[in-house]
Structure formats: C-alpha cells, structure tokens
Short mmCIF file of C-alpha atoms in Angstrom, two decimals:
data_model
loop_
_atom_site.label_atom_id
_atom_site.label_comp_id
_atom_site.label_asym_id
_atom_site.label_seq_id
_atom_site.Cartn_x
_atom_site.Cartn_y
_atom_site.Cartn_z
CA UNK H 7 6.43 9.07 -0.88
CA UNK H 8 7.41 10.13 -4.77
CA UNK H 9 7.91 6.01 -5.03
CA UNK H 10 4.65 5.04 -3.27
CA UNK H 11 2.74 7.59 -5.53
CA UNK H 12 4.10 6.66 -8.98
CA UNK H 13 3.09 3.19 -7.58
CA UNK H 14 -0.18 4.04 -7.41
CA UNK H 15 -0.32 6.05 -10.64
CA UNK H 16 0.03 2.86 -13.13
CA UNK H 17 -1.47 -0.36 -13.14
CA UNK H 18 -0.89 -3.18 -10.85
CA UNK H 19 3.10 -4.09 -10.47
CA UNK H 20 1.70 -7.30 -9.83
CA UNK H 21 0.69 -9.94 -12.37
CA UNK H 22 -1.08 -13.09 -11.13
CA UNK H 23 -1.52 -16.03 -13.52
CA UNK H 24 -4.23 -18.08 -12.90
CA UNK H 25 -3.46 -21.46 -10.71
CA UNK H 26 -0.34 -19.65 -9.28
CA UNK H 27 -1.41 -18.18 -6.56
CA UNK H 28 1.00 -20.28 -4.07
CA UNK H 29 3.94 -20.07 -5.95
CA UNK H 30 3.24 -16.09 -6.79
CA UNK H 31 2.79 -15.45 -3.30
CA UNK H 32 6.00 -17.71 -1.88
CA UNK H 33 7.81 -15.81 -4.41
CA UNK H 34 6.98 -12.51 -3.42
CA UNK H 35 7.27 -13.00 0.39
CA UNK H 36 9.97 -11.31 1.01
CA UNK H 37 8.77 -7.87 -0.08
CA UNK H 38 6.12 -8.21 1.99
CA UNK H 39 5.92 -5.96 5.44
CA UNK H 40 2.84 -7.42 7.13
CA UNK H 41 1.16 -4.65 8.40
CA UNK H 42 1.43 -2.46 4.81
CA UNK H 43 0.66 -3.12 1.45
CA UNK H 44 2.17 0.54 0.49
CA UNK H 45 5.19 -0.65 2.13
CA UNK H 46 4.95 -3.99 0.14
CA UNK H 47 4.70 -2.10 -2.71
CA UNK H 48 7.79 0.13 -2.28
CA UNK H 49 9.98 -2.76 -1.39
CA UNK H 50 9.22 -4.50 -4.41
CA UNK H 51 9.98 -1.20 -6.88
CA UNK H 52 13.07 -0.66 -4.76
CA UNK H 53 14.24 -4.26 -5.53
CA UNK H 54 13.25 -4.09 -9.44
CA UNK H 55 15.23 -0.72 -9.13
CA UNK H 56 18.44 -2.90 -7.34
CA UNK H 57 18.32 -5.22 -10.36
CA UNK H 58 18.00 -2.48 -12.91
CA UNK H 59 14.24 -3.45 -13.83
CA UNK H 60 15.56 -6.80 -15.37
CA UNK H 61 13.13 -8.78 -18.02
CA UNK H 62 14.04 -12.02 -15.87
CA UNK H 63 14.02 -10.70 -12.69
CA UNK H 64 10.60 -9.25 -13.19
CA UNK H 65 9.49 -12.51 -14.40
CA UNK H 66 10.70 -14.50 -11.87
CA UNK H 67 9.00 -12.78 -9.36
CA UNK H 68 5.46 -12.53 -10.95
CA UNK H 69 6.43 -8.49 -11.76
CA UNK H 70 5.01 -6.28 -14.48
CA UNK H 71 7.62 -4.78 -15.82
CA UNK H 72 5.52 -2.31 -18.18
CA UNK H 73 4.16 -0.87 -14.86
CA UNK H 74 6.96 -0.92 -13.09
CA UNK H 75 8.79 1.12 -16.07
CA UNK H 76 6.13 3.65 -15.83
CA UNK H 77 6.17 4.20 -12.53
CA UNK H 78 10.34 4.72 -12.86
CA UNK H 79 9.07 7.12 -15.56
CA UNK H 80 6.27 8.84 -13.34
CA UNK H 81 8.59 9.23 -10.06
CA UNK H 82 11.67 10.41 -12.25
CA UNK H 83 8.80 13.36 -13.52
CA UNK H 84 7.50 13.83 -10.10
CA UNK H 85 11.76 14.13 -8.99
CA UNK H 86 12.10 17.28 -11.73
CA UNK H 87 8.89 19.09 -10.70
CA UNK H 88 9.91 18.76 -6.61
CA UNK H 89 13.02 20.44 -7.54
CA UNK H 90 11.67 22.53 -9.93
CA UNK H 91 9.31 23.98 -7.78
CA UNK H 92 11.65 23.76 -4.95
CA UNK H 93 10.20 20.96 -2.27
CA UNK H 94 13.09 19.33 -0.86
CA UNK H 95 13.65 15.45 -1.14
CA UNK H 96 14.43 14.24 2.00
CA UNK H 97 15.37 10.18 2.19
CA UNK H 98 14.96 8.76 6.10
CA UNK H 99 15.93 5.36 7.38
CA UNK H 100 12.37 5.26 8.92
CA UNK H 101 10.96 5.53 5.42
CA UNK H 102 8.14 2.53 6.33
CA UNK H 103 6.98 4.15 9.34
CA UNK H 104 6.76 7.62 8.01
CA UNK H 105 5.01 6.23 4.58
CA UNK H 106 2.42 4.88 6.96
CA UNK H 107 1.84 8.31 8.99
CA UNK H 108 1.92 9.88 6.01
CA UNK H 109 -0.67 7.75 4.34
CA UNK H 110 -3.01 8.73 7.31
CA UNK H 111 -2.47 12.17 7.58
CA UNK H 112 -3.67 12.59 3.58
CA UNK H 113 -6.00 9.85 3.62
CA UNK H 114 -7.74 10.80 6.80
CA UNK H 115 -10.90 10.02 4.64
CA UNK H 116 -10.00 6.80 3.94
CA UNK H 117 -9.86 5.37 7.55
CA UNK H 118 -11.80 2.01 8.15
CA UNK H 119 -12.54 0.23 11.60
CA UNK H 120 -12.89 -3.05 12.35
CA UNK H 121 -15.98 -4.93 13.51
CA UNK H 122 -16.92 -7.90 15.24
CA UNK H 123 -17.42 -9.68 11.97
CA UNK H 124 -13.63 -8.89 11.14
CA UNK H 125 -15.43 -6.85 8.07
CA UNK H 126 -14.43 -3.11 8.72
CA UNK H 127 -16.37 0.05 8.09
CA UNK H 128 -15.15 3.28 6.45
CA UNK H 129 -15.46 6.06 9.08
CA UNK H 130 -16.12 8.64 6.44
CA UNK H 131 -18.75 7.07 4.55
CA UNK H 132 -19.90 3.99 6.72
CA UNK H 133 -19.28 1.89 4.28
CA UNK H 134 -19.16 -1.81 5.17
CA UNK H 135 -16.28 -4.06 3.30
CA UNK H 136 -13.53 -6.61 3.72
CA UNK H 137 -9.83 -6.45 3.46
CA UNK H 138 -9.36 -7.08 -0.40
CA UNK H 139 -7.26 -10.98 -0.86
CA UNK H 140 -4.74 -9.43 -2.50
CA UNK H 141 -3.45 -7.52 0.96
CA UNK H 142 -0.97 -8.99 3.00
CA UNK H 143 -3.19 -7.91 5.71
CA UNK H 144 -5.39 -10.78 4.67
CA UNK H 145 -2.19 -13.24 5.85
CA UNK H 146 -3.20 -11.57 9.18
CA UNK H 147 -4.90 -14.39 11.82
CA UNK H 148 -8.40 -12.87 13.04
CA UNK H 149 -6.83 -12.75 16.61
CA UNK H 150 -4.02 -10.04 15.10
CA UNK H 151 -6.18 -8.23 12.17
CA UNK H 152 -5.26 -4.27 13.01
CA UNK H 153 -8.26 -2.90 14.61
CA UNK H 154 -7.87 0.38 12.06
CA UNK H 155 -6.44 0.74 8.09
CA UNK H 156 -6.01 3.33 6.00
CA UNK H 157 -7.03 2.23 2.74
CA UNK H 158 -6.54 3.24 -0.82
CA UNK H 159 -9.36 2.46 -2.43
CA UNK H 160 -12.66 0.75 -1.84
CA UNK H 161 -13.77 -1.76 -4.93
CA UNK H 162 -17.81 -1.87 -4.83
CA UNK H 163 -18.36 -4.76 -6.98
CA UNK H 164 -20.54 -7.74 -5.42
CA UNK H 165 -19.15 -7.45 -1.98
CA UNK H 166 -16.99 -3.95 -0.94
CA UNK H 167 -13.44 -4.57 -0.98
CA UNK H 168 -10.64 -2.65 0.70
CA UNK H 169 -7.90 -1.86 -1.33
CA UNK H 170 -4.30 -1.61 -0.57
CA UNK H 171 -4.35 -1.39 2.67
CA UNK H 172 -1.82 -0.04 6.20
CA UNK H 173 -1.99 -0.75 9.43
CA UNK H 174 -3.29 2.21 11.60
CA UNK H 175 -2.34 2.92 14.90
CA UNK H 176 -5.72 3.95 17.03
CA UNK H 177 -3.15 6.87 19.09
CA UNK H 178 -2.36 8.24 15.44
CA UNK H 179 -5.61 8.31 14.06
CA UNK H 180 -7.32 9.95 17.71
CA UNK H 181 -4.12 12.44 17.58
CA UNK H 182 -3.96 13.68 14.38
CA UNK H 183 -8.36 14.10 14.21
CA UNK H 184 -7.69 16.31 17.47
CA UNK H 185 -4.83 18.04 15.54
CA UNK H 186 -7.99 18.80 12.67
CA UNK H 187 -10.36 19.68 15.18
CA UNK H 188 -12.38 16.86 13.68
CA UNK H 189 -14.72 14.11 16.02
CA UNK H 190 -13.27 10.69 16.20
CA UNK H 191 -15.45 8.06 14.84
CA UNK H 192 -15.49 4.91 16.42
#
C-alpha cells in the first residue's frame, strides 16, 4: 500500500504524446491487470524499480520518470515514518488482491455501481459518470464491465469521469457495509 500511495501522491507516471495512443498502450500492456488500475499502477513502479528507474527504460515505455522519482522519494519517507512510529511492513504474495480490499475498506465512499447505460453512479453522492479512457477497465467489453468500482477520484469537467479505478466484488462491498453497520446502496 506505501507503493500505491506514493503513486497517487505525484503526478501521472504516465505520459501520453499526442497520436500515440496505440503504440503507448501496446507498450504498456503488460503492466496492466484488467480489473485494477491501482494494480496497473504498482506493476509499472515495481518494474521502473527492477530497472533502477532507467532514463531509457522510462522512455521506452511512455514513463515519467520525474514522477516516478518522486514517488521512490515519497514511499522511501512514508518507509522511515512506518518504522519510526512503529507500524510493521508486511510484504504478501497476494499483494493485488489485498491492494484491492484494501482500497475498499478506506474508500468505502468512493464506491460506484453500474447502470443499464454502462455509466455508473457513486453510491455516496449519486453522482452519475463514466469509467475515465485512461482505465484499463475501459478495455473491458460491456458484457464483462464489473458491476461495482472503487474509484479514486471523480473528474467533473463536461461529462463526470471516474478516475483510477478497481474492480469491486458485490460480497465485499455488502460484507464489509454490514461490518460498519452502514445500509447497502444499490
């Protein structure tokens, strides 16, 4: 999670010149997990950090290195104060899986369901949108687009946008709201 959260600290690992799009994204398929841009995102550092955050490398793959520095710099900081202030660091082999579950248990706000129009609505605010193009969820056919996401963020600019985006199981999301004490939404 330290990795995932420096991640989202700095700007977009990602850069995307214009009239690339094909050859950015065939580049950068295999980082991709398809049901989790946060996983996505952690593969990608985690290869950068394999290839010791290489000019070329970076390049190659469509990478910004500047952010991907900073978030080496962030998660090394976030590292010191953990064991500083004594929370263990604990690596697991089921580190996608428990990124995900982890995602939903402290973004319970930040749940959106899908609807008929394969648009989805936040269940905390109601808040209509669409999977942002930049998620590998938007690779997704309409027959297999996850009925439920946790989301990062929601862009409101012309139309609502879901940011970085994970697949949510329904059986998490019901279990840990009865866990809160909270009403599911649906």
């Amino acid at each position: 999670m330290i990795t995932l959260v420096s991640l989202l600290s700095v700007d977009s690992i990602f850069y995307n010149p214009q009239n690339k799009a094909d050859i950015t994204t065939a580049v950068r398929q295999k980082f991709y997990n398809r049901t989790s841009d946060h996983v996505t995102l952690v593969r990608v550092y985690k290869s950068a950090e394999e290839n010791n955050f290489s000019p070329d490398w970076c390049q190659r793959h469509y990478l910004n290195l500047r952010a991907l520095q900073t978030a080496a710099n962030v998660r090394k900081q976030l590292k010191q104060i953990c064991k500083k202030i004594g929370v263990p660091l604990i690596s697991s082999k089921k580190w996608e899986e428990n990124i995900c579950s982890a995602l939903l248990y402290g973004l319970l706000d930040n749940v959106a369901v899908r609807q008929p129009d394969s648009s989805y609505v936040s269940l905390s605010n109601r808040q209509q949108a669409k999977l942002h193009p930049s998620s590998v969820l938007c690779q997704l056919s309409l027959e297999s687009a996850p009925e439920m996401v946790v989301y990062n963020e929601m862009v409101l600019t012309s139309a609502n946008y879901l940011r970085t985006c994970s697949v949510v199981e329904t059986s998490w999301y019901q279990r840990l709201v009865s866990l809160k004490g909270q009403d599911v939404v649906s």
